[in-house]
Amino acid sequence: MIRNRVAVPSSRIGRGFDRRTLLRGGGALAAAGTLAACGVPSAYVPENKRTGVDKSEQDKRVRFSNWALYIDVDDEDENAHPTLDAFAEETGISVKYTEEINDNDEFFGKIHPAIQAGKEPGRDLIVISDWMCTRFVGLGWVQELDKANLPNVQANLAPSLRSPGYDPERKHTVPWASGITGIAYNRKALGREIRHVEDLWAKDLAGRVTLFSGFMEAVTLLMIGEGADVTAFTEKDVDKVMERVQKLVDRKHIRSFTGNDYTSGLASGDVMACMAYSGDVLQLQLDNPDIEFVVPEEGAELWSENLMIPNKASHKANAEALMDWYYRPEVAADLAAYVQYICPVPAAREIIAASDDEEVAVLADNELMFPSEETQARLHTMREVGVDESRGWEKVWGGIIGL
């Protein structure tokens, strides 16, 4: 797990680390499956029971729960977050910022009792992975957003992120940051290019390739490599992937199935090529510029983590004000320059490009933060996966990878 970026004095670039393996862990499907076994209808909260008393006018605060190291940090005070401080100063709304989300499963279980009991959850704003948003939105666990309070979101949200399968009209979710699941490899060591998912199966890479161990982490890119339309894939498409991976395992082509540790093998040279997340590769390249990230010609997965307001949250309007704050291009630019994931606000690119700090300005041309139109055309979002259909796939996948 990589935790430290190169410090850039006079900028807000700071630390980051591999969140995505935690974000896409398969256990959350099991958590949702547990609810299904007990009867999902009983877990569903109808629209008329989601809202509570909004105290935003008289209580100028908002409680914001996020993942660790996923926001800008002051160079001199690691407990200070410049973009949050500026929000509080301008609006008079104080922010209680908590880095309490370590895993989707864990947080699902943490917030579940309050949501199910119809109680105030102690949080006004949360950041959840796209696939888990499917669960929250489907179960009616988050409130519908008042778009009149989100003018910057309406004006500045990237077109590619406006209509995900789990929330087609963005009634309940707003992207915090995004990334790409693609391929990373050491081009100098390999001596040739990798341009397709199928290139991972070349004979000279036998025993030098890793895939993600989580079914939900791995399956989208693998299906794209097999020519499937992941926005409308079928059971047959999943079966084809399973058969391919089983054959690769049988002939010992796959070195291992990895979690957070995939970056260490690539950095050391033990792994020549692997599935990877775009944000991680930006960090690896600081130490080894020979490592490249590839969006395969046939495409790759675009994912996002999203801001949502849980049921009965008592500062809804304040939470929406904070959401909208991060869609001001200048604020989005500050956040993106620090965390270095794909920015959901394209207009932030010009602001970063105009920075007096050369190490910040160069980020505007980084495809892993601001993908070109050509790259965006090759990025795909997986369709919603139901609990019932995923449960069987998870079991088969676990058998293939040895779990």
Coordinates of C-alpha atoms in Angstrom, one line a residue, residues 49-273:
K49 CA -40.0 8.0 5.5
R50 CA -36.5 9.2 4.5
T51 CA -36.5 12.8 5.4
G52 CA -36.2 14.2 8.9
V53 CA -36.3 17.7 10.5
D54 CA -33.7 19.8 8.7
K55 CA -32.0 22.0 11.3
S56 CA -29.7 23.7 8.8
E57 CA -31.0 27.2 9.4
Q58 CA -30.6 27.3 13.1
D59 CA -27.7 24.9 13.4
K60 CA -24.9 26.0 11.1
R61 CA -22.9 22.8 10.8
V62 CA -22.5 19.7 8.7
R63 CA -21.0 16.3 9.6
F64 CA -19.0 14.8 6.8
S65 CA -17.7 11.2 6.8
N66 CA -15.0 10.2 4.3
W67 CA -12.2 7.8 3.5
A68 CA -8.7 8.5 4.9
L69 CA -6.3 10.7 2.9
Y70 CA -9.0 11.7 0.4
I71 CA -9.0 15.5 0.9
D72 CA -6.4 18.3 0.8
V73 CA -4.3 18.8 3.9
D74 CA -2.5 21.9 5.1
D75 CA 1.3 21.7 4.7
E76 CA 1.9 22.9 8.2
D77 CA -1.1 21.3 10.0
E78 CA -2.2 17.8 9.0
N79 CA -5.5 18.3 10.9
A80 CA -6.4 21.3 8.7
H81 CA -8.1 21.0 5.3
P82 CA -7.9 24.3 3.4
T83 CA -11.0 23.7 1.2
L84 CA -13.1 22.9 4.2
D85 CA -11.8 25.9 6.1
A86 CA -12.6 28.2 3.2
F87 CA -16.1 26.8 3.1
A88 CA -16.7 27.4 6.8
E89 CA -15.3 31.0 6.5
E90 CA -17.5 31.9 3.5
T91 CA -20.7 30.3 4.6
G92 CA -20.5 30.3 8.4
I93 CA -21.2 26.5 8.3
S94 CA -18.7 24.6 10.4
V95 CA -17.7 21.1 9.3
K96 CA -17.1 18.1 11.5
Y97 CA -14.9 16.1 9.2
T98 CA -14.3 12.4 10.1
E99 CA -12.1 9.9 8.3
E100 CA -14.2 6.9 9.5
I101 CA -14.8 5.0 6.3
N102 CA -12.3 2.2 6.0
D103 CA -14.3 -0.3 4.1
N104 CA -17.7 -0.3 2.4
D105 CA -18.8 -3.5 4.3
E106 CA -17.8 -2.1 7.6
F107 CA -19.5 1.3 7.0
F108 CA -22.6 -0.5 5.6
G109 CA -22.9 -2.3 8.9
K110 CA -22.1 0.8 11.0
I111 CA -24.9 2.9 9.5
H112 CA -27.4 0.1 9.0
P113 CA -29.0 0.1 12.5
A114 CA -29.9 3.8 12.5
I115 CA -31.2 3.7 8.9
Q116 CA -33.3 0.6 9.6
A117 CA -34.7 2.0 12.8
G118 CA -35.5 5.3 11.1
K119 CA -33.2 7.2 13.4
E120 CA -30.9 10.2 12.8
P121 CA -27.7 8.6 11.6
G122 CA -25.2 11.1 13.1
R123 CA -23.8 11.9 9.7
D124 CA -25.0 14.4 7.1
L125 CA -22.7 13.6 4.2
I126 CA -21.0 10.3 3.3
V127 CA -18.7 9.1 0.5
I128 CA -19.5 5.7 -0.9
S129 CA -18.2 3.6 -3.8
D130 CA -20.3 3.4 -7.0
W131 CA -21.2 -0.2 -6.7
M132 CA -22.3 0.2 -3.0
C133 CA -24.3 3.3 -4.1
T134 CA -26.5 0.8 -5.9
R135 CA -27.3 -0.8 -2.6
F136 CA -28.0 2.5 -0.8
V137 CA -30.1 3.9 -3.5
G138 CA -31.9 0.7 -4.2
L139 CA -32.8 0.3 -0.5
G140 CA -33.9 3.8 -0.2
W141 CA -31.3 4.7 2.4
V142 CA -30.4 8.1 1.0
Q143 CA -32.4 11.2 0.5
E144 CA -33.3 12.8 -2.8
L145 CA -31.2 15.9 -3.4
D146 CA -32.7 19.4 -3.9
K147 CA -31.1 20.4 -7.2
A148 CA -32.0 24.0 -6.6
N149 CA -29.3 23.9 -3.9
L150 CA -26.7 22.5 -6.4
P151 CA -26.3 25.0 -9.2
N152 CA -22.5 24.4 -9.5
V153 CA -23.1 20.7 -9.8
Q154 CA -25.6 21.2 -12.5
A155 CA -23.3 23.5 -14.4
N156 CA -20.0 21.8 -13.9
L157 CA -20.4 18.1 -13.5
A158 CA -18.5 16.2 -16.3
P159 CA -20.9 14.8 -18.9
S160 CA -19.4 11.3 -18.6
L161 CA -20.5 11.1 -15.0
R162 CA -24.0 12.5 -15.3
S163 CA -26.0 9.3 -15.8
P164 CA -24.7 6.2 -14.0
G165 CA -26.8 3.1 -13.9
Y166 CA -27.4 3.2 -10.2
D167 CA -28.6 6.8 -10.3
P168 CA -29.5 7.8 -13.9
E169 CA -30.6 11.3 -13.1
R170 CA -28.2 11.9 -10.2
K171 CA -31.1 12.4 -7.9
H172 CA -29.3 10.9 -4.9
T173 CA -25.6 11.0 -5.6
V174 CA -22.8 13.5 -6.6
P175 CA -19.3 12.3 -7.6
W176 CA -16.5 13.1 -5.2
A177 CA -13.7 11.7 -7.4
S178 CA -13.2 9.1 -10.1
G179 CA -10.6 6.7 -11.4
I180 CA -9.9 4.1 -14.0
T181 CA -9.3 0.4 -13.7
G182 CA -6.8 -0.5 -16.5
I183 CA -3.4 -2.2 -16.9
A184 CA 0.0 -1.1 -15.5
Y185 CA 3.3 -2.5 -16.7
N186 CA 7.0 -1.9 -16.9
R187 CA 7.5 -1.0 -20.5
K188 CA 11.4 -0.8 -20.3
A189 CA 11.6 -4.2 -18.6
L190 CA 9.1 -5.8 -21.0
G191 CA 10.6 -4.3 -24.1
R192 CA 7.3 -3.8 -25.9
E193 CA 3.9 -2.2 -25.5
I194 CA 0.7 -3.6 -24.0
R195 CA -2.3 -2.3 -25.8
H196 CA -5.1 -4.9 -25.1
V197 CA -6.3 -6.9 -22.1
E198 CA -5.5 -10.0 -24.2
D199 CA -1.8 -8.9 -24.2
L200 CA -1.7 -10.0 -20.6
W201 CA -2.0 -13.6 -21.7
A202 CA 1.1 -13.6 -23.9
K203 CA 3.5 -16.5 -23.2
D204 CA 6.4 -14.3 -22.2
L205 CA 4.3 -13.0 -19.3
A206 CA 3.6 -16.4 -17.8
G207 CA 4.0 -16.2 -14.0
R208 CA 4.5 -12.4 -14.1
V209 CA 0.9 -11.2 -14.2
T210 CA -1.5 -10.4 -11.3
L211 CA -5.3 -9.8 -11.3
F212 CA -7.5 -8.4 -8.6
S213 CA -8.8 -10.9 -6.2
G214 CA -12.2 -9.3 -5.8
F215 CA -14.8 -10.3 -8.3
M216 CA -16.3 -6.8 -8.5
E217 CA -12.8 -5.4 -8.9
A218 CA -11.7 -7.7 -11.7
V219 CA -14.8 -8.6 -13.8
T220 CA -15.5 -5.4 -15.6
L221 CA -12.1 -5.0 -17.2
L222 CA -12.0 -8.8 -18.0
M223 CA -15.4 -8.6 -19.7
I224 CA -14.3 -5.6 -21.7
G225 CA -11.3 -7.6 -22.8
E226 CA -13.6 -10.4 -24.0
G227 CA -15.6 -7.9 -26.1
A228 CA -18.7 -7.6 -23.8
D229 CA -20.8 -4.6 -23.5
V230 CA -20.5 -4.0 -19.7
T231 CA -23.4 -1.6 -19.7
A232 CA -25.7 -4.5 -20.6
F233 CA -23.7 -7.7 -20.0
T234 CA -25.3 -11.1 -19.6
E235 CA -24.5 -14.3 -17.6
K236 CA -22.9 -15.7 -20.7
D237 CA -20.4 -12.8 -20.7
V238 CA -19.5 -13.6 -17.0
D239 CA -19.2 -17.3 -17.8
K240 CA -16.7 -16.5 -20.6
V241 CA -14.5 -14.6 -18.2
M242 CA -14.7 -17.3 -15.6
E243 CA -13.6 -19.9 -18.2
R244 CA -10.7 -17.8 -19.4
V245 CA -9.4 -17.1 -15.9
Q246 CA -9.7 -20.8 -14.9
K247 CA -7.6 -21.8 -17.9
L248 CA -5.0 -19.2 -17.0
V249 CA -4.9 -20.5 -13.4
D250 CA -4.6 -24.1 -14.6
R251 CA -1.5 -23.3 -16.6
K252 CA 0.0 -21.1 -13.9
H253 CA 0.0 -18.0 -16.0
I254 CA -1.4 -15.8 -13.2
R255 CA 1.2 -15.2 -10.5
S256 CA -1.3 -14.2 -7.9
F257 CA -4.7 -12.6 -7.2
T258 CA -4.0 -9.4 -5.2
G259 CA -5.5 -6.8 -3.0
N260 CA -3.6 -3.7 -1.8
D261 CA -0.3 -5.5 -2.4
Y262 CA -0.3 -5.4 -6.2
T263 CA 1.7 -2.2 -6.3
S264 CA 4.7 -3.7 -4.4
G265 CA 5.2 -6.5 -7.0
L266 CA 5.1 -4.1 -9.9
A267 CA 7.5 -1.7 -8.1
S268 CA 10.0 -4.5 -7.3
G269 CA 9.9 -6.0 -10.8
D270 CA 8.5 -9.4 -9.6
V271 CA 5.3 -8.5 -11.5
M272 CA 5.7 -7.4 -15.1
A273 CA 2.1 -6.4 -15.8

